[in-house]
mmCIF file with all atom_site columns, C-alpha atoms in Angstrom:
data_model
loop_
_atom_site.group_PDB
_atom_site.id
_atom_site.type_symbol
_atom_site.label_atom_id
_atom_site.label_alt_id
_atom_site.label_comp_id
_atom_site.label_asym_id
_atom_site.label_entity_id
_atom_site.label_seq_id
_atom_site.pdbx_PDB_ins_code
_atom_site.Cartn_x
_atom_site.Cartn_y
_atom_site.Cartn_z
_atom_site.occupancy
_atom_site.B_iso_or_equiv
_atom_site.pdbx_formal_charge
_atom_site.auth_seq_id
_atom_site.auth_comp_id
_atom_site.auth_asym_id
_atom_site.auth_atom_id
_atom_site.pdbx_PDB_model_num
ATOM 1   C CA . MET A 1 1   ? 128.046 130.333 55.469  1.00 0.00 ? 455 MET A CA 1
ATOM 2   C CA . GLU A 1 2   ? 127.157 128.781 52.166  1.00 0.00 ? 456 GLU A CA 1
ATOM 3   C CA . GLN A 1 3   ? 129.891 126.191 52.646  1.00 0.00 ? 457 GLN A CA 1
ATOM 4   C CA . LEU A 1 4   ? 128.254 124.659 55.713  1.00 0.00 ? 458 LEU A CA 1
ATOM 5   C CA . PRO A 1 5   ? 126.348 121.397 55.218  1.00 0.00 ? 459 PRO A CA 1
ATOM 6   C CA . ASP A 1 6   ? 122.586 121.354 55.554  1.00 0.00 ? 460 ASP A CA 1
ATOM 7   C CA . LYS A 1 7   ? 121.355 120.791 59.070  1.00 0.00 ? 461 LYS A CA 1
ATOM 8   C CA . ARG A 1 8   ? 119.368 117.651 59.592  1.00 0.00 ? 462 ARG A CA 1
ATOM 9   C CA . PRO A 1 9   ? 116.331 118.167 61.769  1.00 0.00 ? 463 PRO A CA 1
ATOM 10  C CA . LEU A 1 10  ? 116.557 116.281 65.034  1.00 0.00 ? 464 LEU A CA 1
ATOM 11  C CA . THR A 1 11  ? 113.612 114.142 65.920  1.00 0.00 ? 465 THR A CA 1
ATOM 12  C CA . VAL A 1 12  ? 112.454 112.554 69.140  1.00 0.00 ? 466 VAL A CA 1
ATOM 13  C CA . VAL A 1 13  ? 113.552 108.924 69.290  1.00 0.00 ? 467 VAL A CA 1
ATOM 14  C CA . GLN A 1 14  ? 112.501 106.389 71.903  1.00 0.00 ? 468 GLN A CA 1
ATOM 15  C CA . LEU A 1 15  ? 115.385 104.256 73.122  1.00 0.00 ? 469 LEU A CA 1
ATOM 16  C CA . PRO A 1 16  ? 114.973 100.574 74.038  1.00 0.00 ? 470 PRO A CA 1
ATOM 17  C CA . ASP A 1 17  ? 114.934 101.449 77.750  1.00 0.00 ? 471 ASP A CA 1
ATOM 18  C CA . GLY A 1 18  ? 111.844 103.604 77.163  1.00 0.00 ? 472 GLY A CA 1
ATOM 19  C CA . SER A 1 19  ? 113.488 107.021 77.492  1.00 0.00 ? 473 SER A CA 1
ATOM 20  C CA . HIS A 1 20  ? 113.171 109.663 74.785  1.00 0.00 ? 474 HIS A CA 1
ATOM 21  C CA . VAL A 1 21  ? 116.047 111.670 73.310  1.00 0.00 ? 475 VAL A CA 1
ATOM 22  C CA . TYR A 1 22  ? 116.515 114.209 70.545  1.00 0.00 ? 476 TYR A CA 1
ATOM 23  C CA . ALA A 1 23  ? 118.709 112.481 67.975  1.00 0.00 ? 477 ALA A CA 1
ATOM 24  C CA . ASP A 1 24  ? 119.197 111.861 64.314  1.00 0.00 ? 478 ASP A CA 1
ATOM 25  C CA . PRO A 1 25  ? 117.556 108.486 63.624  1.00 0.00 ? 479 PRO A CA 1
ATOM 26  C CA . ALA A 1 26  ? 120.133 107.697 60.933  1.00 0.00 ? 480 ALA A CA 1
ATOM 27  C CA . SER A 1 27  ? 122.999 107.852 63.453  1.00 0.00 ? 481 SER A CA 1
ATOM 28  C CA . LEU A 1 28  ? 121.412 105.391 65.888  1.00 0.00 ? 482 LEU A CA 1
ATOM 29  C CA . PRO A 1 29  ? 121.997 101.636 65.637  1.00 0.00 ? 483 PRO A CA 1
ATOM 30  C CA . ALA A 1 30  ? 119.158 99.487  64.388  1.00 0.00 ? 484 ALA A CA 1
ATOM 31  C CA . GLN A 1 31  ? 116.673 98.730  67.127  1.00 0.00 ? 485 GLN A CA 1
ATOM 32  C CA . GLN A 1 32  ? 115.120 95.373  67.745  1.00 0.00 ? 486 GLN A CA 1
ATOM 33  C CA . PRO A 1 33  ? 111.458 95.511  68.692  1.00 0.00 ? 487 PRO A CA 1
ATOM 34  C CA . ALA A 1 34  ? 111.144 94.699  72.382  1.00 0.00 ? 488 ALA A CA 1
ATOM 35  C CA . GLY A 1 35  ? 108.350 92.438  73.570  1.00 0.00 ? 489 GLY A CA 1
ATOM 36  C CA . PRO A 1 36  ? 106.050 93.357  76.416  1.00 0.00 ? 490 PRO A CA 1
ATOM 37  C CA . GLN A 1 37  ? 107.564 93.321  79.866  1.00 0.00 ? 491 GLN A CA 1
ATOM 38  C CA . VAL A 1 38  ? 105.840 90.910  82.225  1.00 0.00 ? 492 VAL A CA 1
ATOM 39  C CA . VAL A 1 39  ? 105.838 91.854  85.901  1.00 0.00 ? 493 VAL A CA 1
ATOM 40  C CA . HIS A 1 40  ? 104.436 89.341  88.343  1.00 0.00 ? 494 HIS A CA 1
ATOM 41  C CA . ILE A 1 41  ? 103.317 91.523  91.221  1.00 0.00 ? 495 ILE A CA 1
ATOM 42  C CA . HIS A 1 42  ? 101.732 88.588  93.035  1.00 0.00 ? 496 HIS A CA 1
ATOM 43  C CA . GLN A 1 43  ? 105.239 87.275  93.693  1.00 0.00 ? 497 GLN A CA 1
ATOM 44  C CA . ALA A 1 44  ? 106.284 90.469  95.481  1.00 0.00 ? 498 ALA A CA 1
ATOM 45  C CA . PRO A 1 45  ? 106.293 90.631  99.264  1.00 0.00 ? 499 PRO A CA 1
ATOM 46  C CA . PRO A 1 46  ? 103.420 92.738  100.608 1.00 0.00 ? 500 PRO A CA 1
ATOM 47  C CA . ASP A 1 47  ? 105.611 95.633  101.723 1.00 0.00 ? 501 ASP A CA 1
ATOM 48  C CA . ARG A 1 48  ? 107.167 96.076  98.269  1.00 0.00 ? 502 ARG A CA 1
ATOM 49  C CA . THR A 1 49  ? 104.115 95.573  96.069  1.00 0.00 ? 503 THR A CA 1
ATOM 50  C CA . VAL A 1 50  ? 103.428 99.305  95.721  1.00 0.00 ? 504 VAL A CA 1
ATOM 51  C CA . GLN A 1 51  ? 106.998 99.985  94.688  1.00 0.00 ? 505 GLN A CA 1
ATOM 52  C CA . ARG A 1 52  ? 106.951 97.187  92.112  1.00 0.00 ? 506 ARG A CA 1
ATOM 53  C CA . VAL A 1 53  ? 103.663 98.374  90.663  1.00 0.00 ? 507 VAL A CA 1
ATOM 54  C CA . ALA A 1 54  ? 105.047 101.910 90.478  1.00 0.00 ? 508 ALA A CA 1
ATOM 55  C CA . LEU A 1 55  ? 108.184 100.719 88.700  1.00 0.00 ? 509 LEU A CA 1
ATOM 56  C CA . GLY A 1 56  ? 106.257 98.425  86.374  1.00 0.00 ? 510 GLY A CA 1
ATOM 57  C CA . SER A 1 57  ? 103.858 101.168 85.310  1.00 0.00 ? 511 SER A CA 1
ATOM 58  C CA . GLY A 1 58  ? 106.699 103.530 84.489  1.00 0.00 ? 512 GLY A CA 1
ATOM 59  C CA . VAL A 1 59  ? 105.935 106.024 87.256  1.00 0.00 ? 513 VAL A CA 1
ATOM 60  C CA . GLY A 1 60  ? 109.596 106.210 88.123  1.00 0.00 ? 514 GLY A CA 1
ATOM 61  C CA . ALA A 1 61  ? 111.966 106.491 91.013  1.00 0.00 ? 515 ALA A CA 1
ATOM 62  C CA . GLY A 1 62  ? 110.133 109.458 92.547  1.00 0.00 ? 516 GLY A CA 1
ATOM 63  C CA . ALA A 1 63  ? 107.095 107.372 93.375  1.00 0.00 ? 517 ALA A CA 1
ATOM 64  C CA . VAL A 1 64  ? 109.249 104.572 94.725  1.00 0.00 ? 518 VAL A CA 1
ATOM 65  C CA . ALA A 1 65  ? 111.252 106.969 96.886  1.00 0.00 ? 519 ALA A CA 1
ATOM 66  C CA . ALA A 1 66  ? 108.029 108.544 98.151  1.00 0.00 ? 520 ALA A CA 1
ATOM 67  C CA . GLY A 1 67  ? 106.635 105.126 99.040  1.00 0.00 ? 521 GLY A CA 1
ATOM 68  C CA . VAL A 1 68  ? 109.820 104.096 100.810 1.00 0.00 ? 522 VAL A CA 1
ATOM 69  C CA . TYR A 1 69  ? 110.162 107.387 102.692 1.00 0.00 ? 523 TYR A CA 1
ATOM 70  C CA . PHE A 1 70  ? 106.591 108.413 103.432 1.00 0.00 ? 524 PHE A CA 1
ATOM 71  C CA . GLY A 1 71  ? 105.265 104.923 104.207 1.00 0.00 ? 525 GLY A CA 1
ATOM 72  C CA . PRO A 1 72  ? 107.075 104.501 107.535 1.00 0.00 ? 526 PRO A CA 1
ATOM 73  C CA . LEU A 1 73  ? 106.697 108.239 108.205 1.00 0.00 ? 527 LEU A CA 1
ATOM 74  C CA . LEU A 1 74  ? 102.927 107.933 107.865 1.00 0.00 ? 528 LEU A CA 1
ATOM 75  C CA . VAL A 1 75  ? 102.846 104.898 110.154 1.00 0.00 ? 529 VAL A CA 1
ATOM 76  C CA . GLY A 1 76  ? 104.881 106.787 112.748 1.00 0.00 ? 530 GLY A CA 1
ATOM 77  C CA . ALA A 1 77  ? 102.638 109.854 112.548 1.00 0.00 ? 531 ALA A CA 1
ATOM 78  C CA . LEU A 1 78  ? 99.473  107.785 112.896 1.00 0.00 ? 532 LEU A CA 1
ATOM 79  C CA . THR A 1 79  ? 100.971 105.937 115.862 1.00 0.00 ? 533 THR A CA 1
ATOM 80  C CA . ALA A 1 80  ? 101.838 109.224 117.556 1.00 0.00 ? 534 ALA A CA 1
ATOM 81  C CA . ILE A 1 81  ? 98.314  110.539 116.952 1.00 0.00 ? 535 ILE A CA 1
ATOM 82  C CA . ALA A 1 82  ? 96.797  107.355 118.350 1.00 0.00 ? 536 ALA A CA 1
ATOM 83  C CA . ALA A 1 83  ? 99.013  107.561 121.440 1.00 0.00 ? 537 ALA A CA 1
ATOM 84  C CA . ASN A 1 84  ? 97.986  111.182 122.018 1.00 0.00 ? 538 ASN A CA 1
ATOM 85  C CA . LEU A 1 85  ? 94.312  110.326 121.660 1.00 0.00 ? 539 LEU A CA 1
ATOM 86  C CA . ALA A 1 86  ? 94.679  107.408 124.075 1.00 0.00 ? 540 ALA A CA 1
ATOM 87  C CA . MET A 1 87  ? 96.352  109.687 126.628 1.00 0.00 ? 541 MET A CA 1
ATOM 88  C CA . LEU A 1 88  ? 93.598  112.310 126.255 1.00 0.00 ? 542 LEU A CA 1
ATOM 89  C CA . ALA A 1 89  ? 90.925  109.630 126.677 1.00 0.00 ? 543 ALA A CA 1
ATOM 90  C CA . PHE A 1 90  ? 92.634  108.374 129.824 1.00 0.00 ? 544 PHE A CA 1
ATOM 91  C CA . ILE A 1 91  ? 92.861  111.893 131.274 1.00 0.00 ? 545 ILE A CA 1
ATOM 92  C CA . ALA A 1 92  ? 89.172  112.511 130.454 1.00 0.00 ? 546 ALA A CA 1
ATOM 93  C CA . LEU A 1 93  ? 88.272  109.224 132.166 1.00 0.00 ? 547 LEU A CA 1
ATOM 94  C CA . VAL A 1 94  ? 90.218  110.098 135.314 1.00 0.00 ? 548 VAL A CA 1
ATOM 95  C CA . LEU A 1 95  ? 88.756  113.629 135.442 1.00 0.00 ? 549 LEU A CA 1
ATOM 96  C CA . GLY A 1 96  ? 85.248  112.287 134.927 1.00 0.00 ? 550 GLY A CA 1
ATOM 97  C CA . TRP A 1 97  ? 85.708  109.752 137.708 1.00 0.00 ? 551 TRP A CA 1
ATOM 98  C CA . ALA A 1 98  ? 87.040  112.502 140.015 1.00 0.00 ? 552 ALA A CA 1
ATOM 99  C CA . VAL A 1 99  ? 84.095  114.816 139.293 1.00 0.00 ? 553 VAL A CA 1
ATOM 100 C CA . VAL A 1 100 ? 81.544  112.056 139.879 1.00 0.00 ? 554 VAL A CA 1
ATOM 101 C CA . THR A 1 101 ? 83.253  111.068 143.125 1.00 0.00 ? 555 THR A CA 1
ATOM 102 C CA . VAL A 1 102 ? 83.299  114.671 144.406 1.00 0.00 ? 556 VAL A CA 1
ATOM 103 C CA . VAL A 1 103 ? 79.656  115.270 143.411 1.00 0.00 ? 557 VAL A CA 1
ATOM 104 C CA . ARG A 1 104 ? 78.563  112.079 145.147 1.00 0.00 ? 558 ARG A CA 1
ATOM 105 C CA . ALA A 1 105 ? 80.526  112.958 148.277 1.00 0.00 ? 559 ALA A CA 1
ATOM 106 C CA . VAL A 1 106 ? 79.066  116.470 148.425 1.00 0.00 ? 560 VAL A CA 1
ATOM 107 C CA . GLY A 1 107 ? 75.557  115.200 147.723 1.00 0.00 ? 561 GLY A CA 1
ATOM 108 C CA . ASP A 1 108 ? 75.758  112.493 150.392 1.00 0.00 ? 562 ASP A CA 1
ATOM 109 C CA . SER A 1 109 ? 77.032  114.902 153.058 1.00 0.00 ? 563 SER A CA 1
ATOM 110 C CA . GLY A 1 110 ? 74.181  117.328 152.357 1.00 0.00 ? 564 GLY A CA 1
ATOM 111 C CA . LYS A 1 111 ? 71.564  114.573 152.745 1.00 0.00 ? 565 LYS A CA 1
ATOM 112 C CA . ARG A 1 112 ? 73.130  113.354 155.978 1.00 0.00 ? 566 ARG A CA 1
ATOM 113 C CA . GLY A 1 113 ? 73.144  116.871 157.420 1.00 0.00 ? 567 GLY A CA 1
ATOM 114 C CA . ARG A 1 114 ? 69.424  117.351 156.790 1.00 0.00 ? 568 ARG A CA 1
ATOM 115 C CA . LYS A 1 115 ? 68.525  113.959 158.254 1.00 0.00 ? 569 LYS A CA 1
ATOM 116 C CA . GLY A 1 116 ? 70.574  114.667 161.349 1.00 0.00 ? 570 GLY A CA 1
ATOM 117 C CA . ARG A 1 117 ? 68.517  117.754 162.287 1.00 0.00 ? 571 ARG A CA 1
#
């Protein structure tokens, strides 16, 4: 065991792409300092702006996948809810009209019967 070389402690190193790895800094190539990344979100189409902001802020692919998947899913769910509410409102309108019509018919026949006597 005494013949083994000394272990170098591994440190956390940030790579140029922004990810972090455990590595020996001496074994990595020299890194050039990267300038700030400029993302022009005003040039993005409206349906992709959220995804571009998520990617630009470093949120990652999970947020982009959630936006791509759950966006249309949410629109579909809200459309289905709106259709159900419209159908319920229509049924309530028809039932209300039927009740009013029956009450008026019954009320009118009772008044006519008393006047006829």
